[in-house]
Amino acid sequence: MMKTPLLVGVDLPINDVLAELETALASRDEAVLEAPPGAGKTTVIPLALLDSPWLAGRKILMLEPRRLAARAAAERMAQTLGEKVGETVGYRVRLDSKVSAATRIEVITEGILTRMLQDDPALEQIGLLIFDEFHERSLDADLGLALTLQGRELFSDTRESPLKLLLMSATLNGTEVSKLLDNAPIVSSHGQMFPVKLHYAAPFQFREDVIARVCETVLLALAEEQGSVLVFLPGQGEIRRVYQRLQQSLSHREEIELAPLYGDLSLAEQRRAIEAPAAGQRKVVLATSLAETSLTINGVRVVIDAGLSRLPSFDPATGMTRLQTCRVSKASSIQRMGRAGRTEPGSCYRLWSASQQDSLAAFTPPEILAADLAPLALQLLRWGVGEPQELKWLDAPPQAPWQQAIDLLVSLGAAAPDASANYQLTPHGLAMATLPVHPRLAHLLLVGSRLGLKALACDIAALLGERDLLASSGRPAPVDIHLRLDVLDGSQKAGRQQQGIVQRVRQQSKQLRKSLAQHAAQDPVVDPEHERWAGFLLACAYPDRIAARRRSGGASYQLSNGRSAELPDGDGLQSHEWLSIGQIGGLNDKASDKIYLAAKLDKNLFNNVLADTVDTSDLVEWNNQTERIVMERQAKVGALVLWRKELQQADHSAKQKVLLELVRRKGLGVLNWSSEVIQLRDRVLTLHRLNSETWPDFSDHGLLENLEQWLLPYLQSVSLLSHFKQLDLLSILQSALGWPLPRLLDEQAPRRFSLAKGKSAAIDYSQNPPVLAVKLQSMFGCTDTPVIAGGQLPLLIHLLSPAGRPLQVTQDLAGFWISSYHEVKKDMKGRYPKHAWPDDPMSYTGPEYTRRKK
């Protein structure tokens, strides 16, 4: 029987399902708990299960998606026990931890679990692993669950008792999760939320000014309601602007405190935001989605929801992650509303209409479907998995971002294909995987350590891992990273608003140096203090963001990945031709991005330490502007040209390939199609239609398909577009026929047809069937229709008047003489009396004229 002495006197909804949950975990090794906000699951469940017999004295590990939630949960549980954090209950988050040998419940952030699993795949000391707020579906949570499931399967025989899993969520499709966990039992708590009165607004347009609408609603809620107010906004920029506007509007209200709350604030600043206001005070908390779950913000009974969220979206085409503002899901809107009813009845102001609420998506898409998968790929390769399909997922990683991640790891020297074309981590990649940063930054750190630039590398990696410490004022900050480095080393004084972020970056840099303790300098540079090394290290992390200025003095740069980017007007870096860009942003539908953080790049570094980013090759291509072939040697960094040198001679096959591609692109019209050449082609085409096995296809399609066979040998002298017109196309096509086809061509498709009295007429092969156009009198005595191709194809006879006008078209000449000729004779004889019109044209051999022409 489960013992819960610690929960005596605590009246929380979750208590009603503790016995059911205990039974589920006693009979199965996995369970799913559905419990709405305010049920108490985060702080009650670990304590309630701590003495379970199946736990056998081992630890409980609970994952939280955010640092603030992890600390708050640990502190609340320790308070329930009457202990300090770090005794029975402890926590581990980035830059902070409180655990001891006595700790049995450890609350951690999700990324820490991956590192624990890599060190100990069986999690030998853990009896229960809890995924709290799993509905948020972070990339780290999905990866942690996938690795845990395979680790349990692989090491089930080595453990005395199985590792049990509990997935807890407020809004989740529990059935899908249960199916992933072999139909695990689902335990549902109805929870307890005080009534929340909903206020809907007029329909909200996505591009509408949300700042003004939020501020108006805050002032309205402060007038209509009691207690503190929690405002949900999409991001820091909106929080900053609302804060500034409300400061002016509420400057006379000393009892109201404005408090921002978002992930980049220090833990101390976040704690101040969630603390209850002093007696007689009211608080307006301006928060991102950080405040949706796990946290209870004391004193809040009013929620104002702007209905927007900012989510990262990875674009495989550019290799860049952008933050996109989108509408919240129904699940998120319910979570946000619940914040108003945690401790007493409240109100929720939704800045959209009731009909718009019905159209919201059910859930927020999982991060794994829209994220940069490079960190996941690095950890899977370290785990020994070359393809995501080898693991169990609620949503498998998409193929395009996965391949993009693998390509990045290969370019960083972290992965390489083996003999079976399966990717494996290199020694460099194994070292990268042990560092608690993105693979790009891990590569930067290791390269910096090797070259004796460890301190600078750690400072830059820490700066890139945090929000910009110069952007706190809300005004555009100078782009140069050296200005941030000066603040970090104390040569420039940080402003009052910057003190917290500066301290956090310094602390992160210090921890990174500890992580690199075993990596000593192998090839130290002679001038580690030189300012050029900052740009070099940025180029190591972001080789795809090396940039070259488009024109002297301009602010527009082209990136090595082919995109464009702009410096802010008047920024000091505009005087530099080459940049390394660390932070960049923009919109998917914009051709150019904005540069937020960069350093000047010494071009000379491409000759040594950045030589592996340079690709030198001979280029043979067609220049459409000069209409000539270009042959040059180029050194390129991605899409950027470092230098070029004209070649007097180039690979003959490469030149031929370019010329053939040009002909295929521009068409056969670039060649000299004289009337004689056209007639030759038409004659061959006529015979090809009759016998395609013997006669080649001289149609446009056939010739373009077989340029290599008939045109390629004659392109040695072609360098300009005009040179194509100088080719002897008649001889080229005749040669393409091959012996004995030229002789057969004259026999089977003669240019002219012989008439009586030594005359002849040209045959027009441009039509099908070919046409013989002759004056009617020239055909007297001819009883059968003329044929070609050994008698296979009758010509189409165009019989003309003495003036050359059409009288009859026929392929049955004998039939014409018998029938239609006599009607024609009646019409024409009076008009052309000097011409012969015999009664028996088939046997007539006399002159074409009845008397001599004058």
PDB file of N, CA and C in Angstrom, residues 637-671:
ATOM      1  N   VAL A 637      34.617  30.285 -51.953  1.00  0.00           N
ATOM      2  CA  VAL A 637      34.103  29.885 -50.644  1.00  0.00           C
ATOM      3  C   VAL A 637      32.594  29.821 -50.797  1.00  0.00           C
ATOM      4  N   GLY A 638      32.084  28.628 -51.005  1.00  0.00           N
ATOM      5  CA  GLY A 638      30.672  28.501 -51.321  1.00  0.00           C
ATOM      6  C   GLY A 638      30.376  29.233 -52.618  1.00  0.00           C
ATOM      7  N   ALA A 639      29.467  30.212 -52.554  1.00  0.00           N
ATOM      8  CA  ALA A 639      29.093  30.972 -53.753  1.00  0.00           C
ATOM      9  C   ALA A 639      29.978  32.197 -53.973  1.00  0.00           C
ATOM     10  N   LEU A 640      30.940  32.441 -53.070  1.00  0.00           N
ATOM     11  CA  LEU A 640      31.772  33.639 -53.152  1.00  0.00           C
ATOM     12  C   LEU A 640      33.080  33.335 -53.879  1.00  0.00           C
ATOM     13  N   VAL A 641      33.476  34.229 -54.779  1.00  0.00           N
ATOM     14  CA  VAL A 641      34.718  34.065 -55.531  1.00  0.00           C
ATOM     15  C   VAL A 641      35.827  34.860 -54.836  1.00  0.00           C
ATOM     16  N   LEU A 642      36.877  34.139 -54.388  1.00  0.00           N
ATOM     17  CA  LEU A 642      38.042  34.797 -53.786  1.00  0.00           C
ATOM     18  C   LEU A 642      38.913  35.439 -54.862  1.00  0.00           C
ATOM     19  N   TRP A 643      39.243  34.684 -55.873  1.00  0.00           N
ATOM     20  CA  TRP A 643      40.018  35.193 -56.995  1.00  0.00           C
ATOM     21  C   TRP A 643      39.732  34.349 -58.221  1.00  0.00           C
ATOM     22  N   ARG A 644      40.075  34.886 -59.392  1.00  0.00           N
ATOM     23  CA  ARG A 644      39.902  34.179 -60.650  1.00  0.00           C
ATOM     24  C   ARG A 644      41.060  34.500 -61.581  1.00  0.00           C
ATOM     25  N   LYS A 645      41.455  33.539 -62.396  1.00  0.00           N
ATOM     26  CA  LYS A 645      42.563  33.690 -63.329  1.00  0.00           C
ATOM     27  C   LYS A 645      42.179  33.052 -64.647  1.00  0.00           C
ATOM     28  N   GLU A 646      42.313  33.820 -65.745  1.00  0.00           N
ATOM     29  CA  GLU A 646      41.925  33.302 -67.054  1.00  0.00           C
ATOM     30  C   GLU A 646      42.868  32.190 -67.495  1.00  0.00           C
ATOM     31  N   LEU A 647      42.299  31.151 -68.080  1.00  0.00           N
ATOM     32  CA  LEU A 647      43.073  30.023 -68.577  1.00  0.00           C
ATOM     33  C   LEU A 647      43.190  30.106 -70.098  1.00  0.00           C
ATOM     34  N   GLN A 648      44.399  29.881 -70.589  1.00  0.00           N
ATOM     35  CA  GLN A 648      44.583  29.852 -72.035  1.00  0.00           C
ATOM     36  C   GLN A 648      44.079  28.544 -72.625  1.00  0.00           C
ATOM     37  N   GLN A 649      44.189  27.490 -71.861  1.00  0.00           N
ATOM     38  CA  GLN A 649      43.691  26.189 -72.272  1.00  0.00           C
ATOM     39  C   GLN A 649      42.883  25.596 -71.128  1.00  0.00           C
ATOM     40  N   ALA A 650      41.880  24.861 -71.492  1.00  0.00           N
ATOM     41  CA  ALA A 650      41.039  24.238 -70.474  1.00  0.00           C
ATOM     42  C   ALA A 650      40.753  22.799 -70.878  1.00  0.00           C
ATOM     43  N   ASP A 651      40.188  22.083 -69.994  1.00  0.00           N
ATOM     44  CA  ASP A 651      39.796  20.706 -70.255  1.00  0.00           C
ATOM     45  C   ASP A 651      38.891  20.685 -71.488  1.00  0.00           C
ATOM     46  N   HIS A 652      39.344  19.975 -72.533  1.00  0.00           N
ATOM     47  CA  HIS A 652      38.609  19.964 -73.801  1.00  0.00           C
ATOM     48  C   HIS A 652      37.192  19.436 -73.616  1.00  0.00           C
ATOM     49  N   SER A 653      37.038  18.388 -72.815  1.00  0.00           N
ATOM     50  CA  SER A 653      35.708  17.805 -72.610  1.00  0.00           C
ATOM     51  C   SER A 653      34.793  18.768 -71.860  1.00  0.00           C
ATOM     52  N   ALA A 654      35.360  19.540 -70.928  1.00  0.00           N
ATOM     53  CA  ALA A 654      34.540  20.513 -70.193  1.00  0.00           C
ATOM     54  C   ALA A 654      34.034  21.596 -71.128  1.00  0.00           C
ATOM     55  N   LYS A 655      34.895  22.045 -72.017  1.00  0.00           N
ATOM     56  CA  LYS A 655      34.478  23.059 -72.985  1.00  0.00           C
ATOM     57  C   LYS A 655      33.371  22.517 -73.887  1.00  0.00           C
ATOM     58  N   GLN A 656      33.566  21.296 -74.385  1.00  0.00           N
ATOM     59  CA  GLN A 656      32.552  20.711 -75.256  1.00  0.00           C
ATOM     60  C   GLN A 656      31.218  20.577 -74.535  1.00  0.00           C
ATOM     61  N   LYS A 657      31.273  20.189 -73.266  1.00  0.00           N
ATOM     62  CA  LYS A 657      30.039  20.018 -72.494  1.00  0.00           C
ATOM     63  C   LYS A 657      29.285  21.340 -72.377  1.00  0.00           C
ATOM     64  N   VAL A 658      30.021  22.425 -72.111  1.00  0.00           N
ATOM     65  CA  VAL A 658      29.382  23.745 -71.997  1.00  0.00           C
ATOM     66  C   VAL A 658      28.742  24.145 -73.312  1.00  0.00           C
ATOM     67  N   LEU A 659      29.451  23.905 -74.417  1.00  0.00           N
ATOM     68  CA  LEU A 659      28.912  24.297 -75.718  1.00  0.00           C
ATOM     69  C   LEU A 659      27.667  23.483 -76.072  1.00  0.00           C
ATOM     70  N   LEU A 660      27.687  22.205 -75.760  1.00  0.00           N
ATOM     71  CA  LEU A 660      26.499  21.387 -76.037  1.00  0.00           C
ATOM     72  C   LEU A 660      25.321  21.834 -75.183  1.00  0.00           C
ATOM     73  N   GLU A 661      25.575  22.174 -73.924  1.00  0.00           N
ATOM     74  CA  GLU A 661      24.495  22.665 -73.062  1.00  0.00           C
ATOM     75  C   GLU A 661      23.929  23.973 -73.598  1.00  0.00           C
ATOM     76  N   LEU A 662      24.814  24.811 -74.162  1.00  0.00           N
ATOM     77  CA  LEU A 662      24.353  26.077 -74.744  1.00  0.00           C
ATOM     78  C   LEU A 662      23.428  25.811 -75.930  1.00  0.00           C
ATOM     79  N   VAL A 663      23.805  24.887 -76.801  1.00  0.00           N
ATOM     80  CA  VAL A 663      22.967  24.571 -77.957  1.00  0.00           C
ATOM     81  C   VAL A 663      21.628  24.025 -77.497  1.00  0.00           C
ATOM     82  N   ARG A 664      21.653  23.174 -76.496  1.00  0.00           N
ATOM     83  CA  ARG A 664      20.384  22.614 -75.997  1.00  0.00           C
ATOM     84  C   ARG A 664      19.514  23.702 -75.368  1.00  0.00           C
ATOM     85  N   ARG A 665      20.164  24.668 -74.734  1.00  0.00           N
ATOM     86  CA  ARG A 665      19.388  25.727 -74.084  1.00  0.00           C
ATOM     87  C   ARG A 665      18.848  26.735 -75.089  1.00  0.00           C
ATOM     88  N   LYS A 666      19.683  27.141 -76.059  1.00  0.00           N
ATOM     89  CA  LYS A 666      19.279  28.162 -77.027  1.00  0.00           C
ATOM     90  C   LYS A 666      18.548  27.567 -78.229  1.00  0.00           C
ATOM     91  N   GLY A 667      18.814  26.294 -78.497  1.00  0.00           N
ATOM     92  CA  GLY A 667      18.156  25.658 -79.632  1.00  0.00           C
ATOM     93  C   GLY A 667      19.061  25.597 -80.852  1.00  0.00           C
ATOM     94  N   LEU A 668      18.609  24.838 -81.861  1.00  0.00           N
ATOM     95  CA  LEU A 668      19.400  24.635 -83.077  1.00  0.00           C
ATOM     96  C   LEU A 668      19.502  25.879 -83.942  1.00  0.00           C
ATOM     97  N   GLY A 669      18.782  26.920 -83.591  1.00  0.00           N
ATOM     98  CA  GLY A 669      18.835  28.157 -84.366  1.00  0.00           C
ATOM     99  C   GLY A 669      20.186  28.844 -84.316  1.00  0.00           C
ATOM    100  N   VAL A 670      21.070  28.446 -83.363  1.00  0.00           N
ATOM    101  CA  VAL A 670      22.396  29.052 -83.318  1.00  0.00           C
ATOM    102  C   VAL A 670      23.247  28.614 -84.514  1.00  0.00           C
ATOM    103  N   LEU A 671      22.842  27.531 -85.202  1.00  0.00           N
ATOM    104  CA  LEU A 671      23.598  27.011 -86.342  1.00  0.00           C
ATOM    105  C   LEU A 671      23.133  27.677 -87.639  1.00  0.00           C
TER     106      LEU A 671
END
